[in-house]
Short mmCIF file of C-alpha atoms and ligand atoms in Angstrom, two decimals:
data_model
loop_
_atom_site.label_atom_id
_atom_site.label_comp_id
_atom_site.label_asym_id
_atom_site.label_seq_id
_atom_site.Cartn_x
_atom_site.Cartn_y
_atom_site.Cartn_z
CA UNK K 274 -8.99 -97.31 -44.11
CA UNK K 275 -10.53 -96.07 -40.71
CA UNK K 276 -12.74 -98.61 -38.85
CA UNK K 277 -16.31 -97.61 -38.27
CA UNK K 278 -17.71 -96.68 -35.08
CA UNK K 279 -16.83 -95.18 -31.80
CA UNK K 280 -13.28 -95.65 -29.74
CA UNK K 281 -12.76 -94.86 -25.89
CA UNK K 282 -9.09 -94.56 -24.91
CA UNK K 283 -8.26 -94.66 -21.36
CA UNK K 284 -5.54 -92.13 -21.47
CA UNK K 285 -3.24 -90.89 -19.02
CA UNK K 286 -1.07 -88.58 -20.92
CA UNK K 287 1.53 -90.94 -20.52
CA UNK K 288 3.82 -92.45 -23.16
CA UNK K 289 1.68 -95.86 -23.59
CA UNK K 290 -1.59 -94.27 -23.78
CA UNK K 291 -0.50 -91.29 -25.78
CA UNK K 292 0.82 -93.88 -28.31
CA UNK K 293 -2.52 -95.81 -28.12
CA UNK K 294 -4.53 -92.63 -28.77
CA UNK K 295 -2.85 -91.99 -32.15
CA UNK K 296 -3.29 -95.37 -32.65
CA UNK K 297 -7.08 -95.54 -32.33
CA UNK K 298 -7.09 -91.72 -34.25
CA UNK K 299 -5.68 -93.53 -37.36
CA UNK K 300 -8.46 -96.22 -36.83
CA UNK K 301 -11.46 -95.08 -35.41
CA UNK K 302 -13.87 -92.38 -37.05
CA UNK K 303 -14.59 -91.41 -33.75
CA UNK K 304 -12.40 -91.52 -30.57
CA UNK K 305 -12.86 -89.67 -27.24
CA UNK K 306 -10.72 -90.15 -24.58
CA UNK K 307 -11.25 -90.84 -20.34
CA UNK K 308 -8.66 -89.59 -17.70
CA UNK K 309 -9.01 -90.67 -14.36
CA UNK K 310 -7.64 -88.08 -11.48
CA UNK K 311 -6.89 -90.32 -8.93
CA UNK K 312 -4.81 -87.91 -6.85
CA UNK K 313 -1.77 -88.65 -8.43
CA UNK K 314 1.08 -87.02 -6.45
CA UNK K 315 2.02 -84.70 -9.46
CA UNK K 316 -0.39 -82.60 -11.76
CA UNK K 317 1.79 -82.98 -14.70
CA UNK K 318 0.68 -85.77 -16.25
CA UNK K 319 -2.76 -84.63 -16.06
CA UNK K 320 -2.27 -81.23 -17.41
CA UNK K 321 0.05 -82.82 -20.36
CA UNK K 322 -3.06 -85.66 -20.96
CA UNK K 323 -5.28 -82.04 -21.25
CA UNK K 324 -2.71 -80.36 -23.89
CA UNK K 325 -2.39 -83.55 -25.91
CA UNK K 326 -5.97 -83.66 -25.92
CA UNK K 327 -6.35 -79.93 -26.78
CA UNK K 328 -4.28 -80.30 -29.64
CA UNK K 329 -5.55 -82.92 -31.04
CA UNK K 330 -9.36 -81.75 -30.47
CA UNK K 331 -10.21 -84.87 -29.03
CA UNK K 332 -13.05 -85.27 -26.32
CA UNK K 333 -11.34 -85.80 -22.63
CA UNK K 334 -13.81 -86.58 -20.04
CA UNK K 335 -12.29 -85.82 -16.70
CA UNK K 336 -13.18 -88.31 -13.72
CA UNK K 337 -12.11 -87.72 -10.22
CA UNK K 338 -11.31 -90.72 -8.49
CA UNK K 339 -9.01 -89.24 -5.53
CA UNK K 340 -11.25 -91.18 -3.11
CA UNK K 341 -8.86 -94.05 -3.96
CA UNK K 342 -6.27 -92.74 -1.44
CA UNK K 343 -8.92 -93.12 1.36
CA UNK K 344 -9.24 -97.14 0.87
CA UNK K 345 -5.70 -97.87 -1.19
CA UNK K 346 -2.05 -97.29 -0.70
CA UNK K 347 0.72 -96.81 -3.45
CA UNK K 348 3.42 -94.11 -3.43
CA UNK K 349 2.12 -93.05 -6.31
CA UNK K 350 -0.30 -91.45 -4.20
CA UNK K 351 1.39 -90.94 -1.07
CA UNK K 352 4.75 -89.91 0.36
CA UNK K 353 6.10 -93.39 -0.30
CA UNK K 354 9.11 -94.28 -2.47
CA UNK K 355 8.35 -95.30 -5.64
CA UNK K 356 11.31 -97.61 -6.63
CA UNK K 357 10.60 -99.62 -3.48
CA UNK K 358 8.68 -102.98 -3.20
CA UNK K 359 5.89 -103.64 -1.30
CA UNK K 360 5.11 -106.44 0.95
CA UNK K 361 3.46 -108.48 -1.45
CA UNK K 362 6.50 -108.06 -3.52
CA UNK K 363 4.52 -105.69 -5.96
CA UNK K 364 6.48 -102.51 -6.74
CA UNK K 365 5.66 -99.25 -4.52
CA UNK K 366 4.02 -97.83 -7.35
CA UNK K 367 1.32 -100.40 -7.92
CA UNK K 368 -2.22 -98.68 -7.29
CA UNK K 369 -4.44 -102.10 -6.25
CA UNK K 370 -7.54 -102.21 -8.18
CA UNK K 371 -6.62 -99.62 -10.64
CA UNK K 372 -7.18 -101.13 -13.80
CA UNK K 373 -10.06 -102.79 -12.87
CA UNK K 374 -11.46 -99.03 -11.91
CA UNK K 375 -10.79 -97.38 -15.12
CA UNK K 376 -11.88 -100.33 -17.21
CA UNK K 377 -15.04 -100.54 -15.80
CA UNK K 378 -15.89 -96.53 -15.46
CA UNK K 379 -14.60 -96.26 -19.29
CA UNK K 380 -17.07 -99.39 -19.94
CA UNK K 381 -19.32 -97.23 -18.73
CA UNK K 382 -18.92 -94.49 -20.56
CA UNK K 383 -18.82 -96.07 -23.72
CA UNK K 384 -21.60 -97.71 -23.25
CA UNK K 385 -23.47 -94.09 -22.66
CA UNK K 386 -21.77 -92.70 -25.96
CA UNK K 387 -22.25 -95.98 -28.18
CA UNK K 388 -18.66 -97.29 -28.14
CA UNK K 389 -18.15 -100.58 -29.58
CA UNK K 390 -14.14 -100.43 -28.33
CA UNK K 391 -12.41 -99.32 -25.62
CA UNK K 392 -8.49 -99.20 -25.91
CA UNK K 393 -6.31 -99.16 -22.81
CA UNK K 394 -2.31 -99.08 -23.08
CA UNK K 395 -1.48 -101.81 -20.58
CA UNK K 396 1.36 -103.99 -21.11
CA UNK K 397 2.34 -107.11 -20.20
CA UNK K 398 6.55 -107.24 -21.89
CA UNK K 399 8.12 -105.11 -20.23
CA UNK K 400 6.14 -106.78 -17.07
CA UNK K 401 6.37 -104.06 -13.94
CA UNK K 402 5.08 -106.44 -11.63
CA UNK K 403 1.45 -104.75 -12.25
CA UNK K 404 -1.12 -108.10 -11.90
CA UNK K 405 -3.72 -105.96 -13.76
CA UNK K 406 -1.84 -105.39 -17.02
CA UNK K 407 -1.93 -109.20 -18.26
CA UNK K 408 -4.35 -110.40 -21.28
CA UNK K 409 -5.56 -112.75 -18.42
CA UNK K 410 -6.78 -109.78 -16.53
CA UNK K 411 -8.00 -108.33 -19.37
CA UNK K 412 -10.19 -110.83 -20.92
CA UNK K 413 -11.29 -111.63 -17.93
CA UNK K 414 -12.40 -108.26 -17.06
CA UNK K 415 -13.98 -107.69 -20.73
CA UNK K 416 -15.81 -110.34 -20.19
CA UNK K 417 -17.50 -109.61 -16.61
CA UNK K 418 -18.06 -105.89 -17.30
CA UNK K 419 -20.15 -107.11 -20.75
CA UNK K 420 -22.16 -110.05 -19.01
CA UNK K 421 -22.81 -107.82 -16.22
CA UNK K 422 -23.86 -104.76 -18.75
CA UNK K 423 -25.91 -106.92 -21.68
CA UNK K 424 -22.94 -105.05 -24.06
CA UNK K 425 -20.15 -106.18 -26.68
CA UNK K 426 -17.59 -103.60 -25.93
CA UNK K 427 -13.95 -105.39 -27.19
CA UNK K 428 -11.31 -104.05 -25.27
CA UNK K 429 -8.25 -103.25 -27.57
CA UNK K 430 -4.78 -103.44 -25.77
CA UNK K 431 -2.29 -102.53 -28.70
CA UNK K 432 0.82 -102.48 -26.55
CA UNK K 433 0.12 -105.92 -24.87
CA UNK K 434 3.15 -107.68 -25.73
CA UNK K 435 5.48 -104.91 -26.97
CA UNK K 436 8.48 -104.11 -25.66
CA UNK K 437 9.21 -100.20 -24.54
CA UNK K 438 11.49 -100.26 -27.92
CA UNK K 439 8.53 -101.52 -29.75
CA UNK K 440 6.13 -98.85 -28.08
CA UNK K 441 8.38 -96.29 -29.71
CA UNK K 442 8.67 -98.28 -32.32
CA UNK K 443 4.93 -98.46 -32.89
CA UNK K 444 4.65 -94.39 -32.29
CA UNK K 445 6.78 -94.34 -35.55
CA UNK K 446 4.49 -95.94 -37.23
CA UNK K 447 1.64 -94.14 -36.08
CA UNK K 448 3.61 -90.96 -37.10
CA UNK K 449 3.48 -89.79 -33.67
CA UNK K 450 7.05 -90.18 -32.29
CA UNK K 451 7.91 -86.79 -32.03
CA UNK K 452 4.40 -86.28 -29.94
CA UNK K 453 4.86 -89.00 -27.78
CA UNK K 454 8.29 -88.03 -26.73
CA UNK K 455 7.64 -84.07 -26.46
CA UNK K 456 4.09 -84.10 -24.85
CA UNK K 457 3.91 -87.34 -23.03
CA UNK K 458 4.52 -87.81 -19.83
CA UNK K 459 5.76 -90.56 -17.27
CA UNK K 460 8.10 -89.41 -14.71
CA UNK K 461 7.19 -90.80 -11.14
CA UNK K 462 8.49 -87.36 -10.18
CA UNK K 463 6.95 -85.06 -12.30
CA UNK K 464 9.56 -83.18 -13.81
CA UNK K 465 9.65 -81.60 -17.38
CA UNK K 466 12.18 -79.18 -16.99
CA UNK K 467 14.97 -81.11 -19.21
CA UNK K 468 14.02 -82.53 -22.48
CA UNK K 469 16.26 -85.15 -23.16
CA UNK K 470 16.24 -87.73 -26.42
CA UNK K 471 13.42 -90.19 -24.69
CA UNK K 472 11.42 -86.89 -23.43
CA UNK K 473 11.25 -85.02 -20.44
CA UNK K 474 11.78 -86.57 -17.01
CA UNK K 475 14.37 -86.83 -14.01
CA UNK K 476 16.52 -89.32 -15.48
CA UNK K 477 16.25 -91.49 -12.26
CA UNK K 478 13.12 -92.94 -11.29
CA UNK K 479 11.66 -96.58 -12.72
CA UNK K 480 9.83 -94.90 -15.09
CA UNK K 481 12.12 -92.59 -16.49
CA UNK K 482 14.74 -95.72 -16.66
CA UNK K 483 12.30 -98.21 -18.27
CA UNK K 484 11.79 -94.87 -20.99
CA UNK K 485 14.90 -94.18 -21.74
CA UNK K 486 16.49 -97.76 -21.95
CA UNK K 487 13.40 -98.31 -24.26
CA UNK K 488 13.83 -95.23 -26.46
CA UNK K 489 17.68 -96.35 -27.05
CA UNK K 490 17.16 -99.79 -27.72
CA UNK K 491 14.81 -98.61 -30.50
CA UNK K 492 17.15 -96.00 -31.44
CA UNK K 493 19.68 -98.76 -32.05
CA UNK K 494 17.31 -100.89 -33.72
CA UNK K 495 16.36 -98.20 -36.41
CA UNK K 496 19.88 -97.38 -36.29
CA UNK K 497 18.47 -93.67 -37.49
CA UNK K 498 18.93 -89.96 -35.80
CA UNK K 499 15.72 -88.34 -33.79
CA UNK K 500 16.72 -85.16 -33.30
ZN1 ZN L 56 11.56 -89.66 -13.57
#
């Protein structure tokens, strides 16, 4: 049986918070989603976050956040290389202060619409060196945006400690898989001209790698056929 009440899902259009979408659409009565266009170097993960939400009818609120480049840097916004490591030791890709944006804009937002949950796909398992995807950050972060906003908002993180296998894993069970792996996107490079098993990508960057190894291992798991 669905939960009551409202459900903001800080979506991407990526494979984690494509999967948490369903996930709150077989919960919530009422889910809406918030995309953040931070200037990402490729369009394509914006424009698949769009379809997905197209075809599902569900609410996207579009926020432009590309004034991030001006006070942040991460090759995922800039010419940098993504599978390098920067001098903190954090990867390339890591955008400082993301999280911590989106959660507290989507807190935001669900406060103006009545949300009682927001759901974010972070992930702590399959740990990417990201600081802000730990339950530390989060509860943390849950906490300060409702003291400093007199609100109750729970923030739901249903891929916390899955593995990538288990994130497929969990789209099966959400009756999503095929979804997740057609329309979702994660390639650091933006491609989507070759649709392999996992979905569509280049087949070399971190995030294609940490996809594909993920998709496999659940493959093997299941020990079943996805066509
Ligand atoms: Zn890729």
């Amino acid at each position: 049986m669905k939960e009551q009440g409202k459900s903001v899902v800080i979506f991407s259009g990526g494979q984690d918070s494509t999967t948490c979408l369903y996930w709150a659409m077989n919960r919530y009565k009422e889910v809406e989603c918030i995309t953040f266009n931070y200037g990402q170097k490729h369009s394509v993960e914006l424009e698949q976050a769009k379809k997905i939400c197209d075809y599902e009818n569900i609410k996207q609120t579009v926020i432009d956040i590309s004034f991030l480049n001006t006070i942040v840097e991460s090759a995922l916004t800039s010419n940098g290389n993504v599978n390098e490591i920067n001098d903190k030791g954090l990867p390339a890709s890591f955008v400082p202060n993301r999280n911590q944006l989106f959660i507290t804009m989507a807190h935001a937002y669900a406060q103006k619409i009545g949300a009682e949950t927001l759901v974010t796909g972070v992930c702590q398992t399959d740990y990417s060196g990201y600081p802000d995807c730990r339950q530390e950050f989060i509860f943390d972060i849950q906490k300060a945006t409702n003291l400093g906003s007199d609100s109750k908002i729970v923030i739901r993180t249903p891929l916390m400690y899955l593995t990538k296998a288990e994130t497929f894993e969990l789209a099966e069970t959400e009756k999503c898989l095929e979804r997740v792996i057609t329309l979702s996107h994660t390639c650091y490079n933006g491609e989507r001209d070759v649709l392999y098993e996992w979905g569509f990508g280049c087949d070399d960057c971190p995030a294609c790698e940490l996809r594909k190894k993920g998709f496999y291992e659940f493959k093997e798991s299941k020990n079943v056929s996805i066509n």
